[in-house]
Short mmCIF file of C-alpha atoms and ligand atoms in Angstrom, two decimals:
data_model
loop_
_atom_site.label_atom_id
_atom_site.label_comp_id
_atom_site.label_asym_id
_atom_site.label_seq_id
_atom_site.Cartn_x
_atom_site.Cartn_y
_atom_site.Cartn_z
CA MET A 14 18.71 -76.51 15.59
CA THR A 15 18.05 -72.98 16.99
CA SER A 16 14.53 -72.14 18.06
CA GLN A 17 12.71 -69.17 16.57
CA GLU A 18 13.30 -67.33 19.85
CA ASP A 19 17.09 -67.45 19.74
CA ARG A 20 17.41 -66.15 16.23
CA PRO A 21 18.70 -62.54 16.21
CA PRO A 22 16.11 -60.08 14.86
CA GLY A 23 16.53 -58.94 11.28
CA ALA A 24 17.69 -55.43 10.54
CA ALA A 25 14.18 -54.29 9.67
CA THR A 26 12.98 -55.33 13.12
CA LEU A 27 16.10 -54.21 14.96
CA LEU A 28 15.77 -50.72 13.55
CA GLN A 29 12.30 -50.33 15.09
CA HIS A 30 13.25 -51.91 18.42
CA HIS A 31 16.88 -51.03 18.96
CA PRO A 32 17.97 -51.62 22.57
CA TYR A 33 20.51 -48.78 22.79
CA ARG A 34 19.57 -45.88 25.04
CA ALA A 35 21.81 -42.81 24.95
CA PRO A 36 23.08 -41.70 28.37
CA GLU A 37 20.92 -39.19 30.20
CA GLY A 38 22.14 -35.79 31.29
CA PHE A 39 22.69 -34.12 27.96
CA ALA A 40 22.10 -30.38 28.32
CA GLY A 41 22.06 -28.11 25.29
CA LEU A 42 20.66 -24.59 25.25
CA GLN A 43 17.66 -25.52 23.12
CA LEU A 44 15.08 -28.18 23.80
CA PRO A 45 15.30 -31.14 21.45
CA VAL A 46 12.88 -31.40 18.55
CA TYR A 47 10.15 -33.91 19.41
CA ARG A 48 8.38 -35.46 16.46
CA ALA A 49 5.46 -37.68 17.31
CA SER A 50 2.11 -38.87 16.20
CA THR A 51 2.23 -42.02 18.37
CA VAL A 52 3.30 -41.65 21.98
CA LEU A 53 4.25 -44.91 23.74
CA PHE A 54 2.94 -46.07 27.12
CA ASP A 55 4.62 -48.57 29.44
CA ASN A 56 1.46 -50.67 29.74
CA VAL A 57 -2.26 -50.64 29.10
CA ARG A 58 -3.11 -49.36 32.53
CA GLN A 59 -0.87 -46.33 32.06
CA MET A 60 -2.45 -45.74 28.66
CA ARG A 61 -5.95 -45.78 30.19
CA GLU A 62 -5.05 -43.58 33.12
CA ARG A 63 -3.07 -40.86 31.44
CA ARG A 64 -4.96 -37.59 31.03
CA TRP A 65 -4.38 -35.26 28.12
CA ARG A 66 -6.47 -32.32 29.33
CA ASP A 67 -4.20 -31.04 32.08
CA LYS A 68 -0.97 -31.61 30.13
CA SER A 69 0.50 -33.64 32.98
CA GLY A 70 1.53 -36.36 30.55
CA TYR A 71 1.74 -37.40 26.93
CA THR A 72 -0.96 -39.28 25.05
CA TYR A 73 -0.80 -38.44 21.36
CA GLY A 74 1.14 -36.10 19.10
CA LEU A 75 -1.90 -33.85 18.59
CA HIS A 76 -2.13 -33.27 22.35
CA GLY A 77 1.43 -32.12 22.83
CA THR A 78 5.09 -32.93 23.32
CA PRO A 79 7.59 -31.58 25.88
CA ALA A 80 8.59 -28.91 23.35
CA SER A 81 5.05 -27.82 22.48
CA PHE A 82 4.15 -27.60 26.18
CA ALA A 83 7.29 -25.52 26.77
CA LEU A 84 6.44 -23.21 23.88
CA GLU A 85 2.89 -22.73 25.20
CA ARG A 86 4.25 -21.95 28.67
CA ARG A 87 6.71 -19.35 27.35
CA LEU A 88 4.07 -17.65 25.22
CA ALA A 89 1.62 -17.56 28.13
CA ASP A 90 4.25 -16.06 30.44
CA ILE A 91 5.18 -13.29 27.98
CA GLU A 92 1.60 -12.00 28.01
CA GLY A 93 0.66 -12.89 31.56
CA ALA A 94 -1.81 -15.57 30.45
CA ARG A 95 -2.52 -18.83 32.29
CA HIS A 96 -3.05 -21.01 29.22
CA ALA A 97 -1.88 -21.10 25.60
CA LEU A 98 -2.94 -23.30 22.70
CA LEU A 99 -0.90 -23.71 19.51
CA CYS A 100 -2.55 -23.72 16.10
CA PRO A 101 -1.11 -24.39 12.63
CA SER A 102 -1.41 -20.72 11.54
CA GLY A 103 -2.58 -17.36 12.81
CA LEU A 104 -5.76 -17.68 10.80
CA SER A 105 -6.53 -21.09 12.33
CA ALA A 106 -6.07 -19.49 15.77
CA ILE A 107 -8.74 -16.92 14.82
CA ALA A 108 -10.94 -19.80 13.62
CA LEU A 109 -10.43 -21.67 16.88
CA VAL A 110 -11.67 -18.70 18.91
CA ASP A 111 -14.74 -18.30 16.69
CA LEU A 112 -15.60 -21.99 16.56
CA ALA A 113 -15.07 -22.57 20.28
CA LEU A 114 -17.05 -19.57 21.50
CA LEU A 115 -19.84 -18.99 18.96
CA ARG A 116 -23.07 -20.94 18.45
CA GLN A 117 -25.89 -20.76 15.93
CA GLY A 118 -27.89 -17.58 16.55
CA ASP A 119 -24.93 -15.72 18.09
CA GLU A 120 -23.58 -12.49 16.74
CA VAL A 121 -19.90 -11.54 16.48
CA LEU A 122 -18.63 -7.95 16.18
CA LEU A 123 -15.64 -7.16 13.98
CA PRO A 124 -13.83 -3.86 13.47
CA CYS A 125 -14.06 -2.47 9.91
CA ASN A 126 -10.24 -2.59 9.65
CA ALA A 127 -9.97 -6.26 10.75
CA TYR A 128 -7.53 -8.75 9.26
CA ALA A 129 -9.38 -9.56 6.03
CA PRO A 130 -9.25 -13.42 6.05
CA GLY A 131 -10.69 -13.43 9.59
CA ARG A 132 -13.52 -11.20 8.41
CA GLU A 133 -14.17 -13.48 5.47
CA LEU A 134 -14.30 -16.48 7.79
CA ALA A 135 -17.04 -14.72 9.76
CA GLN A 136 -19.01 -13.29 6.85
CA GLU A 137 -18.91 -16.43 4.72
CA THR A 138 -18.36 -19.58 6.78
CA LEU A 139 -19.86 -18.54 10.11
CA ALA A 140 -22.77 -16.87 8.28
CA ALA A 141 -23.61 -20.19 6.60
CA TRP A 142 -23.84 -21.75 10.08
CA GLY A 143 -26.28 -19.15 11.36
CA ILE A 144 -23.75 -16.93 13.15
CA SER A 145 -24.09 -13.30 12.09
CA THR A 146 -21.43 -10.61 11.91
CA ARG A 147 -21.74 -6.90 12.55
CA ILE A 148 -19.05 -4.43 11.60
CA TYR A 149 -18.19 -1.49 13.86
CA ASP A 150 -15.85 1.48 13.55
CA PRO A 151 -13.09 0.89 16.11
CA LEU A 152 -12.35 4.63 16.34
CA ASP A 153 -15.93 5.37 17.30
CA PRO A 154 -17.03 3.56 20.50
CA ALA A 155 -20.58 4.87 19.94
CA SER A 156 -20.72 2.79 16.76
CA LEU A 157 -19.92 -0.25 18.89
CA ARG A 158 -22.51 0.59 21.55
CA GLU A 159 -25.23 0.79 18.88
CA ARG A 160 -24.32 -2.63 17.55
CA ILE A 161 -24.23 -4.65 20.76
CA GLY A 162 -27.49 -6.60 20.86
CA ALA A 163 -29.13 -9.40 22.81
CA ASN A 164 -27.35 -12.04 20.71
CA THR A 165 -23.91 -10.46 20.70
CA ARG A 166 -21.53 -13.01 22.12
CA LEU A 167 -18.03 -11.99 21.03
CA LEU A 168 -16.24 -8.72 20.25
CA TRP A 169 -13.06 -8.91 18.19
CA LEU A 170 -10.47 -6.17 18.66
CA GLU A 171 -7.39 -5.44 16.62
CA ALA A 172 -4.69 -2.97 17.63
CA PRO A 173 -3.76 -1.42 15.32
CA GLY A 174 -6.05 -2.21 12.38
CA SER A 175 -4.64 -4.40 9.67
CA VAL A 176 -3.03 -2.35 6.90
CA SER A 177 -4.67 1.00 7.80
CA MET A 178 -3.02 1.00 11.24
CA GLU A 179 -5.61 2.96 13.26
CA MET A 180 -5.15 2.48 17.01
CA PRO A 181 -8.47 2.11 18.84
CA ASP A 182 -9.33 3.15 22.39
CA LEU A 183 -9.16 -0.41 23.68
CA ARG A 184 -10.21 0.54 27.21
CA ALA A 185 -13.42 2.21 26.00
CA LEU A 186 -14.32 -0.69 23.68
CA VAL A 187 -13.61 -3.31 26.36
CA ALA A 188 -15.68 -1.37 28.92
CA LEU A 189 -18.70 -1.41 26.58
CA ALA A 190 -18.34 -5.14 25.97
CA ARG A 191 -17.98 -5.97 29.66
CA GLU A 192 -20.99 -3.88 30.57
CA ALA A 193 -23.03 -5.94 28.10
CA GLY A 194 -21.52 -9.30 29.14
CA VAL A 195 -19.86 -9.77 25.75
CA LEU A 196 -16.60 -11.75 25.51
CA THR A 197 -13.59 -9.90 24.05
CA ALA A 198 -10.80 -11.29 21.87
CA ILE A 199 -7.89 -9.33 20.47
CA ASP A 200 -5.68 -10.02 17.48
CA ASN A 201 -2.51 -9.04 19.32
CA THR A 202 -0.06 -9.95 16.55
CA TRP A 203 1.35 -6.43 16.02
CA SER A 204 2.49 -6.21 19.65
CA ALA A 205 3.99 -9.73 19.60
CA GLY A 206 2.71 -9.92 23.17
CA LEU A 207 5.60 -7.65 24.15
CA ALA A 208 4.24 -4.14 23.58
CA LEU A 209 0.68 -4.74 24.82
CA ARG A 210 -0.59 -6.84 27.71
CA PRO A 211 -4.25 -7.45 26.85
CA PHE A 212 -5.22 -9.23 30.06
CA GLU A 213 -4.31 -6.15 32.08
CA LEU A 214 -6.93 -4.28 30.02
CA GLY A 215 -9.56 -6.90 30.90
CA ILE A 216 -9.54 -8.58 27.48
CA ASP A 217 -10.58 -12.25 27.67
CA VAL A 218 -8.69 -13.84 24.77
CA SER A 219 -5.42 -12.90 23.07
CA MET A 220 -4.57 -14.32 19.66
CA GLN A 221 -1.14 -14.27 18.04
CA ALA A 222 0.10 -15.07 14.54
CA LEU A 223 3.40 -16.63 15.65
CA THR A 224 4.24 -16.65 11.95
CA LYS A 225 5.43 -13.05 12.46
CA TYR A 226 7.90 -12.00 15.17
CA GLN A 227 7.89 -15.17 17.28
CA SER A 228 9.21 -17.11 14.31
CA GLY A 229 11.27 -14.20 13.04
CA GLY A 230 12.49 -16.12 10.02
CA ALA A 231 9.56 -15.76 7.59
CA ASP A 232 9.74 -19.56 7.32
CA VAL A 233 7.19 -20.98 9.79
CA LEU A 234 3.41 -20.75 10.03
CA MET A 235 1.87 -21.00 13.50
CA GLY A 236 -0.66 -19.30 15.74
CA ALA A 237 -1.60 -19.19 19.40
CA VAL A 238 -4.65 -18.49 21.53
CA LEU A 239 -4.01 -17.30 25.08
CA VAL A 240 -6.39 -16.94 28.02
CA ARG A 241 -6.39 -16.42 31.77
CA ASP A 242 -9.80 -17.85 32.50
CA ASP A 243 -9.94 -21.62 33.17
CA ALA A 244 -13.51 -22.11 31.87
CA LEU A 245 -12.69 -20.28 28.64
CA HIS A 246 -9.60 -22.42 28.29
CA ASP A 247 -11.67 -25.59 28.69
CA ALA A 248 -14.01 -24.52 25.88
CA LEU A 249 -11.07 -23.64 23.62
CA LEU A 250 -9.23 -26.86 24.50
CA ASP A 251 -12.26 -29.01 23.58
CA ALA A 252 -12.62 -27.30 20.21
CA HIS A 253 -8.85 -27.47 19.64
CA MET A 254 -8.87 -31.23 20.21
CA ARG A 255 -12.01 -31.91 18.18
CA LEU A 256 -10.83 -29.85 15.24
CA GLY A 257 -7.48 -31.68 15.29
CA LEU A 258 -5.38 -28.52 15.34
CA GLY A 259 -1.88 -29.96 15.60
CA VAL A 260 1.51 -28.36 14.97
CA GLY A 261 4.63 -30.07 13.64
CA GLY A 262 7.54 -30.86 15.94
CA ASP A 263 10.10 -29.22 13.66
CA ASP A 264 8.04 -26.03 13.56
CA VAL A 265 7.82 -25.99 17.35
CA GLY A 266 11.61 -26.30 17.50
CA LEU A 267 12.02 -23.38 15.10
CA LEU A 268 9.57 -21.28 17.11
CA LEU A 269 11.41 -21.92 20.39
CA ARG A 270 14.65 -20.93 18.69
CA GLY A 271 13.13 -17.73 17.29
CA LEU A 272 11.45 -16.79 20.54
CA ALA A 273 14.75 -16.55 22.42
CA SER A 274 15.80 -13.52 20.38
CA MET A 275 12.35 -11.99 19.88
CA PRO A 276 12.57 -9.07 22.34
CA LEU A 277 15.85 -7.89 20.78
CA ARG A 278 14.55 -8.29 17.24
CA TYR A 279 11.29 -6.55 18.09
CA ALA A 280 13.15 -3.57 19.53
CA ALA A 281 15.39 -3.40 16.44
CA HIS A 282 12.43 -3.56 14.04
CA ASP A 283 10.70 -0.87 16.10
CA ALA A 284 13.68 1.52 16.12
CA SER A 285 14.33 1.11 12.37
CA ALA A 286 10.67 1.47 11.44
CA ARG A 287 10.35 4.71 13.40
CA ARG A 288 13.42 6.12 11.67
CA VAL A 289 12.10 5.18 8.24
CA ALA A 290 8.58 6.43 9.08
CA GLU A 291 9.90 9.78 10.30
CA TRP A 292 11.96 10.15 7.15
CA LEU A 293 8.94 9.38 4.97
CA LEU A 294 6.87 11.94 6.88
CA ARG A 295 9.16 14.71 5.62
CA ARG A 296 9.04 13.66 1.96
CA PRO A 297 7.06 15.84 -0.45
CA GLU A 298 5.61 12.76 -2.22
CA VAL A 299 4.06 11.54 1.04
CA GLU A 300 0.55 12.49 2.16
CA ARG A 301 0.40 10.49 5.40
CA VAL A 302 2.38 8.01 7.41
CA LEU A 303 0.16 5.64 9.37
CA HIS A 304 2.32 4.50 12.27
CA PRO A 305 0.72 4.42 15.73
CA ALA A 306 3.90 5.73 17.41
CA LEU A 307 3.96 8.87 15.24
CA PRO A 308 2.05 11.92 16.47
CA GLY A 309 -0.78 12.59 14.03
CA SER A 310 -1.39 8.94 13.24
CA PRO A 311 -4.98 7.86 14.06
CA GLY A 312 -5.23 6.83 17.70
CA HIS A 313 -1.65 7.83 18.58
CA ALA A 314 -2.77 8.91 22.06
CA TYR A 315 -4.13 5.41 22.75
CA TRP A 316 -0.86 3.87 21.62
CA LEU A 317 1.00 6.18 24.03
CA ARG A 318 -1.34 5.21 26.86
CA ASP A 319 -1.45 1.43 26.36
CA PHE A 320 1.67 0.27 24.47
CA ARG A 321 5.31 -0.16 25.45
CA GLY A 322 6.71 -0.34 21.94
CA ALA A 323 5.77 -0.69 18.30
CA ALA A 324 6.21 -3.26 15.57
CA GLY A 325 8.17 -2.71 12.36
CA LEU A 326 4.95 -2.61 10.33
CA PHE A 327 3.29 0.60 9.16
CA SER A 328 1.68 2.10 6.08
CA VAL A 329 2.35 5.11 3.93
CA VAL A 330 -0.15 7.06 1.80
CA LEU A 331 1.38 8.87 -1.16
CA ARG A 332 0.00 12.22 -2.36
CA PRO A 333 -3.34 11.90 -4.17
CA GLU A 334 -1.91 12.96 -7.55
CA PHE A 335 0.02 9.68 -7.66
CA GLU A 336 -2.54 7.28 -9.06
CA PRO A 337 -2.37 3.57 -8.14
CA ALA A 338 -0.27 2.60 -11.20
CA ARG A 339 2.47 5.00 -10.08
CA VAL A 340 2.30 3.77 -6.51
CA ASP A 341 2.76 0.25 -7.88
CA ALA A 342 5.72 1.49 -9.94
CA PHE A 343 7.25 2.89 -6.74
CA VAL A 344 6.93 -0.54 -5.07
CA ASP A 345 8.40 -2.24 -8.15
CA ALA A 346 11.34 0.18 -8.08
CA LEU A 347 12.35 -0.80 -4.53
CA ARG A 348 15.43 -3.00 -4.43
CA LEU A 349 15.78 -3.95 -0.76
CA PHE A 350 12.06 -4.43 -0.10
CA GLY A 351 10.65 -7.73 -1.27
CA ILE A 352 7.09 -7.83 -2.59
CA GLY A 353 5.24 -10.40 -0.51
CA TYR A 354 2.64 -11.03 2.18
CA SER A 355 3.21 -11.52 5.87
CA TRP A 356 5.69 -9.60 8.04
CA GLY A 357 7.88 -9.82 11.12
CA GLY A 358 10.70 -11.52 9.24
CA PRO A 359 14.27 -10.34 8.64
CA MET A 360 13.73 -8.91 5.14
CA SER A 361 11.86 -5.68 4.47
CA LEU A 362 8.66 -6.07 2.44
CA ALA A 363 6.28 -3.73 0.63
CA VAL A 364 2.68 -4.41 -0.45
CA PRO A 365 0.26 -1.92 -2.05
CA TYR A 366 -3.35 -2.21 -0.82
CA ASP A 367 -6.52 -0.73 -2.21
CA LEU A 368 -8.60 0.03 0.86
CA ARG A 369 -11.48 1.53 -1.08
CA HIS A 370 -12.48 -1.91 -2.27
CA ALA A 371 -11.86 -3.48 1.11
CA ARG A 372 -13.89 -0.79 2.90
CA ALA A 373 -16.77 -1.05 0.41
CA ALA A 374 -16.83 -4.82 0.92
CA VAL A 375 -17.43 -4.45 4.65
CA SER A 376 -20.03 -1.69 4.20
CA PRO A 377 -18.49 0.80 6.65
CA PRO A 378 -20.79 1.76 9.50
CA VAL A 379 -23.12 4.55 8.46
CA GLY A 380 -22.88 7.82 10.30
CA SER A 381 -19.58 6.83 11.82
CA GLN A 382 -17.81 9.89 13.21
CA ALA A 383 -14.18 8.98 12.86
CA GLN A 384 -12.94 8.61 9.32
CA ALA A 385 -9.41 7.58 10.14
CA VAL A 386 -7.95 7.52 6.68
CA PRO A 387 -9.61 10.05 4.37
CA ALA A 388 -11.62 8.37 1.61
CA GLU A 389 -9.36 9.72 -1.13
CA ALA A 390 -6.32 8.17 0.55
CA HIS A 391 -7.52 4.68 -0.18
CA TYR A 392 -4.42 3.40 -1.92
CA LEU A 393 -1.51 2.83 0.39
CA VAL A 394 1.71 0.88 0.74
CA ARG A 395 2.28 -1.29 3.79
CA LEU A 396 5.92 -1.61 4.76
CA ASN A 397 7.44 -4.33 6.89
CA ILE A 398 10.76 -2.97 8.11
CA GLY A 399 13.20 -5.85 8.39
CA LEU A 400 16.62 -6.07 9.99
CA GLU A 401 18.57 -4.27 7.26
CA ARG A 402 20.51 -1.11 8.20
CA PRO A 403 17.87 1.66 8.28
CA GLU A 404 20.09 4.09 6.30
CA ASP A 405 20.16 1.57 3.45
CA LEU A 406 16.38 1.22 3.51
CA ILE A 407 15.98 5.00 3.44
CA ALA A 408 18.37 5.27 0.48
CA ASP A 409 16.38 2.59 -1.31
CA LEU A 410 13.06 4.36 -0.65
CA GLU A 411 14.58 7.61 -1.88
CA GLN A 412 15.76 6.13 -5.18
CA ALA A 413 12.40 4.41 -5.73
CA LEU A 414 10.42 7.59 -5.00
CA ARG A 415 12.63 9.42 -7.47
CA ALA A 416 12.51 6.69 -10.10
CA ALA A 417 8.75 6.18 -10.05
CA LEU A 418 7.28 9.49 -8.98
CA SER A 419 9.42 12.31 -10.37
CA PRO A 420 7.53 14.09 -13.19
CA ARG A 421 10.09 13.22 -15.87
CA THR A 422 10.69 9.55 -15.16
CA GLY A 423 7.38 8.37 -13.71
CA VAL A 424 5.14 6.02 -15.68
CA ALA A 425 2.52 7.78 -17.75
C1 PLP B 4 -0.55 -12.62 9.53
C2 PLP B 4 -1.68 -12.25 10.38
C3 PLP B 4 -2.63 -13.20 10.76
C4 PLP B 4 -2.63 -14.62 10.25
O1 PLP B 4 -1.47 -15.32 10.45
P1 PLP B 4 -1.08 -16.55 9.48
O2 PLP B 4 -0.13 -17.34 10.28
O3 PLP B 4 -0.51 -15.96 8.24
O4 PLP B 4 -2.35 -17.31 9.21
C5 PLP B 4 -3.63 -12.79 11.60
N1 PLP B 4 -3.71 -11.52 12.03
C6 PLP B 4 -2.82 -10.58 11.68
C7 PLP B 4 -2.96 -9.20 12.21
C8 PLP B 4 -1.79 -10.91 10.82
O5 PLP B 4 -0.92 -9.98 10.44
#
């Protein structure tokens, strides 16, 4: 009679505890995908002693895997940061910064052209927790100076502004914040961390929507918060852990894969977008092209001074006689541009935005000097230039302008 001990384990057990270990020494170009909630320890003592804070070892899926640590390291190195934290989306990275650094009674300053969901987070959720928001005009440093008060804790910067693409004088805004002892955070998504190095401008926190160029495939959502300062990192790390901001192993693998080609893709998007933007500038249907690298675009001089490249994202304002329905018809007539949110992916995209409503919702600072986009030019089309051949995109824009906006064929 065999004892219980000698009986071979059943398949269901064997498949959880299989003794085979593949030989070591495998070297592919990409890191493997690590999927984990549970991380195993050799014994209880090791479990008790292992520290998660300094990332010297592995404790739990939420606190990192070899691939997520590697991704954080690469992102930090691109921007010259010391620390990076991954979040499940760009918006959750914005939320992490706010929740880690703001307390009841604090005030946060947002530019009037800020990424709208981040503004809503502040004006709705943070407001309910006793954190107030003030809106400033990023093209008018005086409007910022007036709004910095005793309770101002954090200044958000965005370069350029979401959708309306104004480039602020970052150095002037940061100087005002530093003088007043206010922390600064920048939504640095447009630069992908390649075209702007925020820490060299004295900015404290850089935030990235990795969903855009770092992914490059329009198929992953992720965000990152980057800092140089160790104490700031500790505060962000605590909030990151307590909020349970984890990222999936497969998504980390996709991000690492996308990151390898990001500088080349970014340069290609940049070159194509400038060609398309310059072509649009010469069209009679076009009132304005809002692209920081084009002379005449709001804040172009600051782009020249501080940036080493441009993204493939810009906006175009059609002439005022084309009412919103005809602008929409122009977008509908495009064949190579998809209609959809987000950007940084391989396919070109077009989205019409009504900035009049957006601007009214944030009650633009009174008496503000710089009116970047004239009030009548409130309806614009944001273009994400993808990796298609730029000549083909230009031909598509030309046929859509003709189809939707020529006097004979346009919608009534
Ligand atoms: C897309 C975007 C975000 C948010 O990123 P998600 O991953 O979509 O949440 C934040 N800021 C800017 C400027 C963006 O374009």
